[in-house]
Structure formats: C-alpha cells, structure tokens
Amino acid sequence: MRAITLSSLQGFKETKEKFTCIAAYDAAFAQIISDAGVECILVGDSLGMVLQGHDSTLPVTIDQMVYHTNCVKRANPRSIIMADMPFMTYGTLSDTLNNASKLMQAGGQVVKLEGGSWLSDTIKQLSRCGIPSCIHMGLTPQSVNKFGGYKVQGRQLDHAKQMSEDALRVQDAGADILLLECVPTPLAQAITQSLDIPVIGIGAGAVTDAQVLVLYDMLGITSKAPKFAKNFLLECDDIPSALAAYVAEVKSGQFPTAEHSFKK
Ligand code: KIV
C-alpha cells in the first residue's frame, strides 16, 4: 500500500471519504496502527497525561516529543506522522522554527500547534520553510488553566463566530489541516463545510472529515474515559481487530454517535 501524504488527506476531503487518526507514542503500536489502515498517527503531547501520569500536557518537553516521534517513525510503514509542538515551544517565531525543525528531523511530517488566527504569521513562516501545519482549535489542552478546566468550547454565539473566523484565517495563512476538539456538532459542521483543508475532529461529531482518538482511550486503558471515546476492544478479540473496527466505523459514519458528541 502507498504511503499516506498530505495530498492523500486532501484527496479524502475532496472525495468525501472519511479518514482516521490515532494518537500513539511508540514503535510497537505505530506498526499495528499503520497496518490496520489508520491514515495518520499523531504523536500527541497527551503522552504527558497518558504515559507520564501528569494532570495536564504542560510538562511535556520538546526533547520528549522528539524521542517519541522518532520511536513512531522507526516502525511506521505507511501512515502520515503528525507531531505536537508542546506548551510554550512556539511562542516566538524563532522558537517555532527551531522546535518544529527538531520534530521534522525526528520523522514528523506535519507539526500541530494549538491556537487560532494569532498563529497566522507562524503558519506562513512554517509553510515557507516547507513544514506543514495542523492547527488545533476548540478545547486546546495547553490552555486548560485559561479555560478553568477541560470544557466544551464554542457554545456561546460570539465564541462560535470567533472560532469560525479563526478557522478561515489559519487556512488562508497556509495551514494544511485543522483539528477541532470538543466543540458542538453544529459548529464543527459549519467549520468543516467552510474550509477546503481537511478537518479532524475529536468530540466534534461525525460531521468532520476525519476522526482522532487517543490509542489508550479506544482500547479502554484508562480510568476515566472521556465522553467522546469508545472502547473498540470490548467488541473485538485483539488490538488489530479493534483498530480495524475503528477505521471501518469512521469510514461508514457509524462512529462517533450522538453519545460521543456534544449537541450544543
Ligand atoms: O495530544 C493529543 O493526543 C491530541 C489529541 C487528543 C487530539 O491533541
């Protein structure tokens, strides 16, 4: 099977075929995930909570992200690898370029940054340097202290309007992918329809172009599963089958259901 590239993801957007992403952090799982047909592996800074046991993603460092991106890269046969820029590693243009280049050299093919239209110059500069970007909006976990907790974002009309405008601005600046976390389904739908670039959702309903889940959540290896996660291992005999079921359910539109989404 051919390797997945940004053009493949753009092709999925155009043909309206849903695609999948899994957040994972090591070689053994990268191989299984990729073999199961998952198009994108996100080396997420969620590893700070999932692997390291912190109560937020803030303690994760660029060196840790480089290490895990490299682990995934070594074993991944086919998926496109997206790597998170951790907290405060993209506050200035020079920090952004310095840190993004480390992730790319470790095997990342897209870097993910949390924010909105304030990232426009950063996105332009990354793009000029040949570094694709994914902008993470909605519930951006690095801003948990500003939000006062892990809460659904974009419920108020003015906030929803701002998010929709920000989505268009980051696309205009050259972002290649948008990721929406924990936003009401109608807002996710409006944003997805307004953009030409692919939109990946988590807790954003079945209306986005793609879905992402944290591997450990979709295998039930968690003490508190978020509302938007489903344990696919419950109905399957092994991990490869659970991943294949995830891919099949996303592609057919069976997952996520209203139970995994926020109506408003
Ligand atoms: O870090 C991560 O795994 C993420 C996903 C939950 C979207 O950002």
mmCIF file of C-alpha atoms and ligand atoms in Angstrom:
data_model
loop_
_atom_site.group_PDB
_atom_site.id
_atom_site.type_symbol
_atom_site.label_atom_id
_atom_site.label_comp_id
_atom_site.label_asym_id
_atom_site.label_seq_id
_atom_site.Cartn_x
_atom_site.Cartn_y
_atom_site.Cartn_z
ATOM 1 C CA MET A 1 0.000 0.000 0.000
ATOM 2 C CA ARG A 2 1.236 3.502 -0.827
ATOM 3 C CA ALA A 3 2.388 5.863 1.908
ATOM 4 C CA ILE A 4 -0.131 8.456 3.019
ATOM 5 C CA THR A 5 0.827 12.059 2.274
ATOM 6 C CA LEU A 6 -0.806 15.434 2.751
ATOM 7 C CA SER A 7 -2.131 15.113 -0.821
ATOM 8 C CA SER A 8 -3.841 11.845 0.157
ATOM 9 C CA LEU A 9 -5.594 13.622 3.043
ATOM 10 C CA GLN A 10 -6.605 16.481 0.748
ATOM 11 C CA GLY A 11 -7.915 13.861 -1.704
ATOM 12 C CA PHE A 12 -10.078 12.339 1.048
ATOM 13 C CA LYS A 13 -11.557 15.781 1.738
ATOM 14 C CA GLU A 14 -12.394 16.213 -1.936
ATOM 15 C CA THR A 15 -13.928 12.754 -2.424
ATOM 16 C CA LYS A 16 -15.655 12.950 0.989
ATOM 17 C CA GLU A 17 -14.070 9.702 2.180
ATOM 18 C CA LYS A 18 -13.568 9.888 5.947
ATOM 19 C CA PHE A 19 -10.086 9.172 7.260
ATOM 20 C CA THR A 20 -8.695 8.214 10.645
ATOM 21 C CA CYS A 21 -6.013 9.295 13.065
ATOM 22 C CA ILE A 22 -4.784 7.746 16.308
ATOM 23 C CA ALA A 23 -2.630 9.403 18.948
ATOM 24 C CA ALA A 24 0.206 6.996 19.784
ATOM 25 C CA TYR A 25 3.727 7.254 21.025
ATOM 26 C CA ASP A 26 5.839 4.164 20.354
ATOM 27 C CA ALA A 27 7.161 1.806 17.712
ATOM 28 C CA ALA A 28 5.204 -1.344 18.562
ATOM 29 C CA PHE A 29 1.837 0.386 18.364
ATOM 30 C CA ALA A 30 2.839 2.524 15.351
ATOM 31 C CA GLN A 31 3.339 -0.647 13.307
ATOM 32 C CA ILE A 32 -0.024 -2.149 14.349
ATOM 33 C CA ILE A 33 -1.898 1.135 13.846
ATOM 34 C CA SER A 34 -0.442 1.707 10.416
ATOM 35 C CA ASP A 35 -1.050 -1.904 9.363
ATOM 36 C CA ALA A 36 -4.702 -1.516 10.424
ATOM 37 C CA GLY A 37 -5.139 1.201 7.790
ATOM 38 C CA VAL A 38 -5.160 4.259 10.056
ATOM 39 C CA GLU A 39 -4.057 7.070 7.760
ATOM 40 C CA CYS A 40 -2.478 9.393 10.339
ATOM 41 C CA ILE A 41 -0.550 8.810 13.567
ATOM 42 C CA LEU A 42 -0.494 11.770 15.926
ATOM 43 C CA VAL A 43 2.427 11.809 18.332
ATOM 44 C CA GLY A 44 0.381 13.858 20.757
ATOM 45 C CA ASP A 45 1.509 15.714 23.839
ATOM 46 C CA SER A 46 -1.333 13.785 25.507
ATOM 47 C CA LEU A 47 1.582 11.446 26.269
ATOM 48 C CA GLY A 48 2.224 13.710 29.267
ATOM 49 C CA MET A 49 -1.050 12.519 30.783
ATOM 50 C CA VAL A 50 -1.309 9.021 29.272
ATOM 51 C CA LEU A 51 2.279 7.784 29.644
ATOM 52 C CA GLN A 52 3.762 10.100 32.244
ATOM 53 C CA GLY A 53 0.763 10.464 34.582
ATOM 54 C CA HIS A 54 0.701 14.265 34.716
ATOM 55 C CA ASP A 55 -2.640 16.017 35.170
ATOM 56 C CA SER A 56 -2.091 18.167 32.067
ATOM 57 C CA THR A 57 0.055 18.280 28.921
ATOM 58 C CA LEU A 58 2.038 21.302 30.131
ATOM 59 C CA PRO A 59 5.109 19.455 31.494
ATOM 60 C CA VAL A 60 5.894 17.770 28.153
ATOM 61 C CA THR A 61 9.175 18.944 26.612
ATOM 62 C CA ILE A 62 10.377 19.195 23.032
ATOM 63 C CA ASP A 63 13.048 16.565 23.719
ATOM 64 C CA GLN A 64 10.371 14.108 24.854
ATOM 65 C CA MET A 65 8.321 14.820 21.713
ATOM 66 C CA VAL A 66 11.409 14.303 19.558
ATOM 67 C CA TYR A 67 12.100 10.974 21.280
ATOM 68 C CA HIS A 68 8.543 9.660 20.791
ATOM 69 C CA THR A 69 8.258 10.968 17.222
ATOM 70 C CA ASN A 70 11.428 9.098 16.404
ATOM 71 C CA CYS A 71 10.107 5.889 18.028
ATOM 72 C CA VAL A 72 6.937 6.082 15.908
ATOM 73 C CA LYS A 73 8.863 6.937 12.750
ATOM 74 C CA ARG A 74 11.109 3.864 13.003
ATOM 75 C CA ALA A 75 8.210 1.408 12.884
ATOM 76 C CA ASN A 76 5.579 3.192 10.842
ATOM 77 C CA PRO A 77 5.264 1.713 7.357
ATOM 78 C CA ARG A 78 2.571 3.901 5.815
ATOM 79 C CA SER A 79 0.702 6.463 7.931
ATOM 80 C CA ILE A 80 1.484 10.168 7.850
ATOM 81 C CA ILE A 81 3.066 11.268 11.141
ATOM 82 C CA MET A 82 1.884 14.432 12.850
ATOM 83 C CA ALA A 83 3.827 15.630 15.905
ATOM 84 C CA ASP A 84 2.655 18.017 18.608
ATOM 85 C CA MET A 85 4.573 21.186 19.426
ATOM 86 C CA PRO A 86 4.474 21.192 23.236
ATOM 87 C CA PHE A 87 3.472 24.043 25.546
ATOM 88 C CA MET A 88 5.466 27.267 25.005
ATOM 89 C CA THR A 89 7.636 25.900 22.222
ATOM 90 C CA TYR A 90 6.028 28.180 19.599
ATOM 91 C CA GLY A 91 5.724 31.463 21.492
ATOM 92 C CA THR A 92 8.158 33.256 19.179
ATOM 93 C CA LEU A 93 8.950 32.760 15.524
ATOM 94 C CA SER A 94 12.498 31.658 16.183
ATOM 95 C CA ASP A 95 11.422 29.164 18.879
ATOM 96 C CA THR A 96 8.789 27.796 16.498
ATOM 97 C CA LEU A 97 11.204 27.199 13.638
ATOM 98 C CA ASN A 98 13.869 25.767 15.905
ATOM 99 C CA ASN A 99 11.452 23.332 17.602
ATOM 100 C CA ALA A 100 9.427 22.423 14.508
ATOM 101 C CA SER A 101 12.623 21.519 12.673
ATOM 102 C CA LYS A 102 13.564 19.127 15.506
ATOM 103 C CA LEU A 103 10.225 17.329 15.152
ATOM 104 C CA MET A 104 10.565 17.133 11.365
ATOM 105 C CA GLN A 105 14.098 15.769 11.640
ATOM 106 C CA ALA A 106 12.824 13.160 14.110
ATOM 107 C CA GLY A 107 10.360 11.893 11.497
ATOM 108 C CA GLY A 108 7.340 14.174 11.791
ATOM 109 C CA GLN A 109 5.674 15.149 8.529
ATOM 110 C CA VAL A 110 3.238 17.701 9.951
ATOM 111 C CA VAL A 111 3.525 19.731 13.162
ATOM 112 C CA LYS A 112 0.455 20.502 15.278
ATOM 113 C CA LEU A 113 0.062 23.774 17.171
ATOM 114 C CA GLU A 114 -2.790 24.862 19.427
ATOM 115 C CA GLY A 115 -4.285 28.279 18.737
ATOM 116 C CA GLY A 116 -6.148 30.490 16.300
ATOM 117 C CA SER A 117 -5.616 33.389 13.948
ATOM 118 C CA TRP A 118 -2.791 34.759 16.140
ATOM 119 C CA LEU A 119 -0.717 31.937 14.640
ATOM 120 C CA SER A 120 -1.076 33.270 11.086
ATOM 121 C CA ASP A 121 2.488 34.607 10.765
ATOM 122 C CA THR A 122 3.859 31.435 12.336
ATOM 123 C CA ILE A 123 1.907 29.253 9.895
ATOM 124 C CA LYS A 124 3.149 31.345 6.945
ATOM 125 C CA GLN A 125 6.741 31.043 8.106
ATOM 126 C CA LEU A 126 6.461 27.281 8.665
ATOM 127 C CA SER A 127 4.951 26.917 5.233
ATOM 128 C CA ARG A 128 7.763 28.947 3.626
ATOM 129 C CA CYS A 129 10.233 26.572 5.291
ATOM 130 C CA GLY A 130 8.408 23.534 3.895
ATOM 131 C CA ILE A 131 6.848 22.499 7.209
ATOM 132 C CA PRO A 132 3.160 21.534 7.016
ATOM 133 C CA SER A 133 0.979 22.556 9.959
ATOM 134 C CA CYS A 134 -2.194 21.391 11.661
ATOM 135 C CA ILE A 135 -3.946 23.939 13.851
ATOM 136 C CA HIS A 136 -5.758 22.565 16.894
ATOM 137 C CA MET A 137 -8.780 24.652 17.944
ATOM 138 C CA GLY A 138 -11.705 24.334 20.372
ATOM 139 C CA LEU A 139 -10.615 22.657 23.610
ATOM 140 C CA THR A 140 -6.869 23.204 23.379
ATOM 141 C CA PRO A 141 -5.449 21.335 26.397
ATOM 142 C CA GLN A 142 -2.353 23.561 26.708
ATOM 143 C CA SER A 143 -4.768 26.396 27.667
ATOM 144 C CA VAL A 144 -6.536 24.384 30.379
ATOM 145 C CA ASN A 145 -5.617 26.957 33.026
ATOM 146 C CA LYS A 146 -7.126 29.769 30.976
ATOM 147 C CA PHE A 147 -10.300 27.726 30.380
ATOM 148 C CA GLY A 148 -10.601 26.717 34.040
ATOM 149 C CA GLY A 149 -10.887 23.033 33.168
ATOM 150 C CA TYR A 150 -11.450 20.684 30.235
ATOM 151 C CA LYS A 151 -14.680 22.182 28.916
ATOM 152 C CA VAL A 152 -16.564 22.152 25.612
ATOM 153 C CA GLN A 153 -15.664 25.297 23.626
ATOM 154 C CA GLY A 154 -17.740 27.408 21.236
ATOM 155 C CA ARG A 155 -21.098 27.100 22.967
ATOM 156 C CA GLN A 156 -21.680 30.867 23.082
ATOM 157 C CA LEU A 157 -22.560 32.559 19.810
ATOM 158 C CA ASP A 158 -19.701 35.096 19.919
ATOM 159 C CA HIS A 159 -17.151 32.379 20.670
ATOM 160 C CA ALA A 160 -18.512 30.155 17.886
ATOM 161 C CA LYS A 161 -18.296 33.085 15.455
ATOM 162 C CA GLN A 162 -14.714 33.804 16.523
ATOM 163 C CA MET A 163 -13.729 30.144 16.058
ATOM 164 C CA SER A 164 -15.283 30.047 12.582
ATOM 165 C CA GLU A 165 -13.387 33.200 11.585
ATOM 166 C CA ASP A 166 -10.144 31.886 13.057
ATOM 167 C CA ALA A 167 -10.526 28.653 11.081
ATOM 168 C CA LEU A 168 -10.761 30.598 7.809
ATOM 169 C CA ARG A 169 -7.810 32.807 8.758
ATOM 170 C CA VAL A 170 -5.491 29.893 9.575
ATOM 171 C CA GLN A 171 -6.470 28.241 6.303
ATOM 172 C CA ASP A 172 -5.706 31.499 4.451
ATOM 173 C CA ALA A 173 -2.333 31.659 6.221
ATOM 174 C CA GLY A 174 -1.451 28.241 4.797
ATOM 175 C CA ALA A 175 -2.436 25.698 7.476
ATOM 176 C CA ASP A 176 -2.793 22.243 5.938
ATOM 177 C CA ILE A 177 -5.130 20.611 8.473
ATOM 178 C CA LEU A 178 -7.495 21.838 11.186
ATOM 179 C CA LEU A 179 -8.237 19.790 14.301
ATOM 180 C CA LEU A 180 -11.345 20.546 16.362
ATOM 181 C CA GLU A 181 -11.609 19.196 19.904
ATOM 182 C CA CYS A 182 -14.789 19.243 21.999
ATOM 183 C CA VAL A 183 -16.953 21.655 20.072
ATOM 184 C CA PRO A 184 -20.705 21.370 19.474
ATOM 185 C CA THR A 185 -21.510 19.277 16.396
ATOM 186 C CA PRO A 186 -23.369 22.077 14.511
ATOM 187 C CA LEU A 187 -20.321 24.370 14.862
ATOM 188 C CA ALA A 188 -17.945 21.597 13.744
ATOM 189 C CA GLN A 189 -20.184 21.001 10.736
ATOM 190 C CA ALA A 190 -20.267 24.681 9.763
ATOM 191 C CA ILE A 191 -16.475 24.982 10.054
ATOM 192 C CA THR A 192 -15.840 21.741 8.136
ATOM 193 C CA GLN A 193 -18.098 22.867 5.309
ATOM 194 C CA SER A 194 -16.493 26.309 5.148
ATOM 195 C CA LEU A 195 -12.929 25.004 4.734
ATOM 196 C CA ASP A 196 -11.081 23.478 1.791
ATOM 197 C CA ILE A 197 -8.488 21.807 4.043
ATOM 198 C CA PRO A 198 -9.303 18.574 5.929
ATOM 199 C CA VAL A 199 -10.812 18.896 9.411
ATOM 200 C CA ILE A 200 -10.082 16.209 12.009
ATOM 201 C CA GLY A 201 -12.463 16.012 14.956
ATOM 202 C CA ILE A 202 -12.487 14.614 18.477
ATOM 203 C CA GLY A 203 -15.658 15.211 20.438
ATOM 204 C CA ALA A 204 -16.913 17.214 17.445
ATOM 205 C CA GLY A 205 -19.434 14.754 15.974
ATOM 206 C CA ALA A 206 -19.379 12.628 12.835
ATOM 207 C CA VAL A 207 -19.529 15.738 10.654
ATOM 208 C CA THR A 208 -15.788 16.379 10.331
ATOM 209 C CA ASP A 209 -13.651 14.943 7.510
ATOM 210 C CA ALA A 210 -11.742 12.666 9.887
ATOM 211 C CA GLN A 211 -11.651 11.424 13.478
ATOM 212 C CA VAL A 212 -8.863 11.119 16.027
ATOM 213 C CA LEU A 213 -8.805 9.160 19.293
ATOM 214 C CA VAL A 214 -6.062 8.533 21.807
ATOM 215 C CA LEU A 215 -4.994 4.882 21.443
ATOM 216 C CA TYR A 216 -5.282 4.132 25.149
ATOM 217 C CA ASP A 217 -8.838 5.548 25.262
ATOM 218 C CA MET A 218 -10.023 3.449 22.321
ATOM 219 C CA LEU A 219 -8.519 0.318 23.929
ATOM 220 C CA GLY A 220 -10.121 1.069 27.299
ATOM 221 C CA ILE A 221 -6.752 1.504 29.054
ATOM 222 C CA THR A 222 -7.917 4.469 31.101
ATOM 223 C CA SER A 223 -9.548 5.033 34.468
ATOM 224 C CA LYS A 224 -11.752 7.880 33.204
ATOM 225 C CA ALA A 225 -12.754 7.569 29.567
ATOM 226 C CA PRO A 226 -13.831 10.863 28.020
ATOM 227 C CA LYS A 227 -17.405 11.085 26.685
ATOM 228 C CA PHE A 228 -16.122 11.210 23.098
ATOM 229 C CA ALA A 229 -14.117 7.966 23.327
ATOM 230 C CA LYS A 230 -15.344 4.454 22.565
ATOM 231 C CA ASN A 231 -13.668 1.259 23.745
ATOM 232 C CA PHE A 232 -13.399 -0.696 20.489
ATOM 233 C CA LEU A 233 -11.639 -3.595 22.209
ATOM 234 C CA LEU A 234 -14.859 -4.526 24.036
ATOM 235 C CA GLU A 235 -16.362 -5.950 20.839
ATOM 236 C CA CYS A 236 -13.121 -7.321 19.356
ATOM 237 C CA ASP A 237 -10.739 -10.183 20.123
ATOM 238 C CA ASP A 238 -7.467 -8.291 19.789
ATOM 239 C CA ILE A 239 -5.895 -4.871 19.229
ATOM 240 C CA PRO A 240 -5.523 -5.115 15.413
ATOM 241 C CA SER A 241 -9.232 -6.004 15.130
ATOM 242 C CA ALA A 242 -10.193 -3.099 17.428
ATOM 243 C CA LEU A 243 -8.220 -0.691 15.238
ATOM 244 C CA ALA A 244 -9.765 -2.166 12.081
ATOM 245 C CA ALA A 245 -13.238 -1.723 13.634
ATOM 246 C CA TYR A 246 -12.412 1.918 14.406
ATOM 247 C CA VAL A 247 -11.354 2.518 10.789
ATOM 248 C CA ALA A 248 -14.473 0.785 9.439
ATOM 249 C CA GLU A 249 -16.850 2.659 11.774
ATOM 250 C CA VAL A 250 -15.335 6.065 10.992
ATOM 251 C CA LYS A 251 -15.410 5.418 7.240
ATOM 252 C CA SER A 252 -19.048 4.275 7.355
ATOM 253 C CA GLY A 253 -20.088 7.177 9.608
ATOM 254 C CA GLN A 254 -21.104 4.804 12.434
ATOM 255 C CA PHE A 255 -18.612 6.403 14.839
ATOM 256 C CA PRO A 256 -18.929 8.801 16.542
ATOM 257 C CA THR A 257 -22.612 8.694 17.531
ATOM 258 C CA ALA A 258 -24.554 11.417 19.378
ATOM 259 C CA GLU A 259 -23.472 9.670 22.589
ATOM 260 C CA HIS A 260 -19.821 10.607 21.839
ATOM 261 C CA SER A 261 -20.609 14.174 20.746
ATOM 262 C CA PHE A 262 -21.905 17.489 22.088
ATOM 263 C CA LYS A 263 -25.179 18.668 20.576
ATOM 264 C CA LYS A 264 -24.684 22.216 21.848
HETATM 265 O O1 KIV B 1 -2.217 15.276 22.223
HETATM 266 C C1 KIV B 1 -3.136 14.644 21.670
HETATM 267 O O2 KIV B 1 -3.198 13.416 21.672
HETATM 268 C C2 KIV B 1 -4.164 15.420 20.986
HETATM 269 C C3 KIV B 1 -5.419 14.719 20.562
HETATM 270 C C4 KIV B 1 -6.256 14.370 21.717
HETATM 271 C C5 KIV B 1 -6.182 15.461 19.554
HETATM 272 O O3 KIV B 1 -4.003 16.587 20.786
#
